[in-house]
Amino acid sequence: MSASSDHADCFMCGLEQNEDTAVVFRDPLWSAEMVPGYDVPGWFVLRARRHAERITGLDDAELASFARRARDLVAAVTEVTGAPATYLMVFGENHPHFHALITARDEQVPTDRRNGNILRLRDDHADQVAAARLVPAVRRAYAKFAGDNACPISA
């Protein structure tokens, strides 16, 4: 983990223990991965590795690198899933640790479950096995988009 304090009661901080098979990339500041309970195929979380609450809690280095990481992860998820829309959402109420949920939205998602309502698909569309199958392809696509800025999982 990056030089930071791990908050034992923070769900997002606990993801530092995620198996590498769930991780798209990790660098000293950011991690992108599948998250238990949000394991819908094409859904990933981009989270600060240091416990930071809200975007206002990010330091200058985290803030400067967030947009590039988010852009490259959204591009990778979109390419692998072929989704006509990929959302990047930031809430932080349930898990007050800065993170963004990236959700691929395919054509079959009904119009009343699009935009912010896509979160209603969480329970009905969770499929840990199918979600895990996408990780290697998203990892490769992410490395392609990030180029020299790609990071190995073990960072």
CSV table of C-alpha atoms in Angstrom, one decimal:
chain,number,residue,atom,x,y,z
A,1,MET,CA,0.0,0.0,0.0
A,2,SER,CA,1.1,3.6,-0.5
A,3,ALA,CA,2.5,5.6,2.4
A,4,SER,CA,-0.8,6.1,4.2
A,5,SER,CA,-2.8,5.0,7.1
A,6,ASP,CA,-5.1,2.1,6.7
A,7,HIS,CA,-8.5,2.6,8.3
A,8,ALA,CA,-9.5,-0.8,9.7
A,9,ASP,CA,-13.2,0.1,9.5
A,10,CYS,CA,-13.0,1.4,5.9
A,11,PHE,CA,-14.4,-1.0,3.3
A,12,MET,CA,-12.4,0.6,0.5
A,13,CYS,CA,-9.1,0.4,2.5
A,14,GLY,CA,-9.8,-3.3,3.1
A,15,LEU,CA,-9.6,-3.8,-0.7
A,16,GLU,CA,-5.8,-3.7,-0.3
A,17,GLN,CA,-6.2,-7.3,0.5
A,18,ASN,CA,-8.0,-8.1,-2.8
A,19,GLU,CA,-6.5,-11.0,-4.7
A,20,ASP,CA,-4.5,-10.0,-7.7
A,21,THR,CA,-7.0,-11.8,-9.9
A,22,ALA,CA,-9.5,-9.0,-9.1
A,23,VAL,CA,-7.1,-6.2,-9.8
A,24,VAL,CA,-6.7,-4.3,-13.1
A,25,PHE,CA,-3.8,-2.2,-11.9
A,26,ARG,CA,-2.2,-0.7,-8.8
A,27,ASP,CA,0.2,2.1,-8.6
A,28,PRO,CA,1.4,3.9,-5.4
A,29,LEU,CA,-1.7,6.2,-5.5
A,30,TRP,CA,-4.5,4.3,-7.2
A,31,SER,CA,-6.0,0.9,-7.6
A,32,ALA,CA,-8.6,-0.4,-10.0
A,33,GLU,CA,-10.4,-3.6,-9.2
A,34,MET,CA,-13.5,-5.7,-8.9
A,35,VAL,CA,-15.3,-5.1,-5.6
A,36,PRO,CA,-17.2,-7.7,-3.7
A,37,GLY,CA,-20.9,-6.8,-3.7
A,38,TYR,CA,-20.5,-4.8,-6.9
A,39,ASP,CA,-19.3,-7.7,-9.0
A,40,VAL,CA,-21.5,-7.0,-12.0
A,41,PRO,CA,-19.6,-7.8,-15.3
A,42,GLY,CA,-18.1,-4.6,-16.5
A,43,TRP,CA,-18.1,-2.8,-13.1
A,44,PHE,CA,-14.9,-1.7,-11.5
A,45,VAL,CA,-13.8,0.6,-8.8
A,46,LEU,CA,-11.0,3.1,-9.1
A,47,ARG,CA,-10.0,4.1,-5.6
A,48,ALA,CA,-7.4,6.1,-3.8
A,49,ARG,CA,-5.0,3.7,-2.1
A,50,ARG,CA,-4.6,6.1,0.8
A,51,HIS,CA,-7.6,6.8,2.9
A,52,ALA,CA,-8.9,10.1,1.6
A,53,GLU,CA,-12.5,11.2,2.1
A,54,ARG,CA,-14.2,13.0,-0.8
A,55,ILE,CA,-12.3,14.6,-3.7
A,56,THR,CA,-11.4,17.4,-1.4
A,57,GLY,CA,-9.3,14.9,0.6
A,58,LEU,CA,-7.0,14.0,-2.2
A,59,ASP,CA,-3.5,15.4,-2.2
A,60,ASP,CA,-2.0,17.2,-5.1
A,61,ALA,CA,-0.4,14.0,-6.6
A,62,GLU,CA,-3.6,12.0,-6.3
A,63,LEU,CA,-5.6,14.9,-7.8
A,64,ALA,CA,-3.2,15.3,-10.7
A,65,SER,CA,-3.2,11.6,-11.6
A,66,PHE,CA,-6.9,10.9,-11.1
A,67,ALA,CA,-8.2,12.1,-14.5
A,68,ARG,CA,-5.6,10.1,-16.5
A,69,ARG,CA,-6.3,6.9,-14.5
A,70,ALA,CA,-10.1,7.3,-14.8
A,71,ARG,CA,-9.9,8.1,-18.6
A,72,ASP,CA,-7.7,5.0,-19.3
A,73,LEU,CA,-9.8,2.7,-17.2
A,74,VAL,CA,-13.1,3.9,-18.7
A,75,ALA,CA,-11.5,3.4,-22.2
A,76,ALA,CA,-10.4,-0.1,-21.3
A,77,VAL,CA,-13.7,-1.2,-19.9
A,78,THR,CA,-15.6,0.3,-22.9
A,79,GLU,CA,-13.3,-1.5,-25.4
A,80,VAL,CA,-13.5,-4.9,-23.6
A,81,THR,CA,-17.3,-4.8,-23.0
A,82,GLY,CA,-18.3,-3.0,-26.2
A,83,ALA,CA,-20.7,-1.0,-24.1
A,84,PRO,CA,-22.3,2.0,-25.8
A,85,ALA,CA,-22.0,3.9,-22.5
A,86,THR,CA,-19.6,3.6,-19.6
A,87,TYR,CA,-20.4,5.6,-16.5
A,88,LEU,CA,-18.0,7.1,-14.0
A,89,MET,CA,-19.8,7.8,-10.8
A,90,VAL,CA,-18.6,9.3,-7.5
A,91,PHE,CA,-20.8,9.2,-4.4
A,92,GLY,CA,-19.0,8.4,-1.2
A,93,GLU,CA,-21.9,8.2,1.2
A,94,ASN,CA,-21.9,4.5,1.9
A,95,HIS,CA,-18.1,4.2,1.7
A,96,PRO,CA,-16.5,7.5,2.7
A,97,HIS,CA,-13.2,6.9,1.0
A,98,PHE,CA,-12.6,8.5,-2.4
A,99,HIS,CA,-13.5,6.1,-5.2
A,100,ALA,CA,-15.2,6.1,-8.5
A,101,LEU,CA,-17.5,3.3,-9.7
A,102,ILE,CA,-17.0,2.6,-13.4
A,103,THR,CA,-20.0,0.8,-14.9
A,104,ALA,CA,-20.4,-0.5,-18.5
A,105,ARG,CA,-24.0,-0.2,-19.7
A,106,ASP,CA,-24.9,-2.5,-22.5
A,107,GLU,CA,-27.8,-2.2,-25.0
A,108,GLN,CA,-30.0,-4.6,-23.0
A,109,VAL,CA,-30.2,-2.4,-19.9
A,110,PRO,CA,-33.7,-0.9,-19.9
A,111,THR,CA,-34.0,2.8,-20.2
A,112,ASP,CA,-35.4,3.0,-16.6
A,113,ARG,CA,-32.1,1.5,-15.3
A,114,ARG,CA,-29.8,3.8,-17.2
A,115,ASN,CA,-27.8,6.8,-15.8
A,116,GLY,CA,-27.8,6.7,-12.0
A,117,ASN,CA,-30.5,4.1,-11.9
A,118,ILE,CA,-27.9,1.6,-13.2
A,119,LEU,CA,-27.0,0.9,-9.6
A,120,ARG,CA,-30.4,-0.9,-9.2
A,121,LEU,CA,-28.9,-3.7,-11.4
A,122,ARG,CA,-26.4,-4.5,-8.7
A,123,ASP,CA,-28.4,-7.3,-7.0
A,124,ASP,CA,-30.0,-8.8,-10.1
A,125,HIS,CA,-26.9,-8.8,-12.4
A,126,ALA,CA,-24.1,-9.7,-10.0
A,127,ASP,CA,-22.1,-12.6,-11.4
A,128,GLN,CA,-18.7,-12.9,-9.7
A,129,VAL,CA,-17.4,-15.5,-12.2
A,130,ALA,CA,-18.4,-13.6,-15.3
A,131,ALA,CA,-17.0,-10.4,-13.8
A,132,ALA,CA,-13.7,-12.0,-13.0
A,133,ARG,CA,-13.4,-13.4,-16.5
A,134,LEU,CA,-13.2,-9.7,-17.8
A,135,VAL,CA,-10.3,-8.7,-15.5
A,136,PRO,CA,-7.4,-10.0,-17.7
A,137,ALA,CA,-8.8,-8.4,-20.8
A,138,VAL,CA,-9.5,-5.1,-19.1
A,139,ARG,CA,-5.9,-5.3,-17.6
A,140,ARG,CA,-4.5,-5.7,-21.1
A,141,ALA,CA,-6.6,-2.9,-22.6
A,142,TYR,CA,-5.8,-0.6,-19.7
A,143,ALA,CA,-2.0,-1.2,-20.3
A,144,LYS,CA,-2.6,-0.3,-24.0
A,145,PHE,CA,-4.4,2.9,-23.2
A,146,ALA,CA,-2.1,3.9,-20.3
A,147,GLY,CA,1.1,3.2,-22.3
A,148,ASP,CA,4.1,4.3,-20.4
A,149,ASN,CA,1.8,5.3,-17.5
A,150,ALA,CA,0.6,1.7,-17.0
A,151,CYS,CA,1.4,0.2,-13.6
A,152,PRO,CA,1.9,-3.5,-12.6
A,153,ILE,CA,-0.4,-5.0,-10.1
A,154,SER,CA,2.3,-5.3,-7.5
A,155,ALA,CA,3.1,-1.6,-7.3
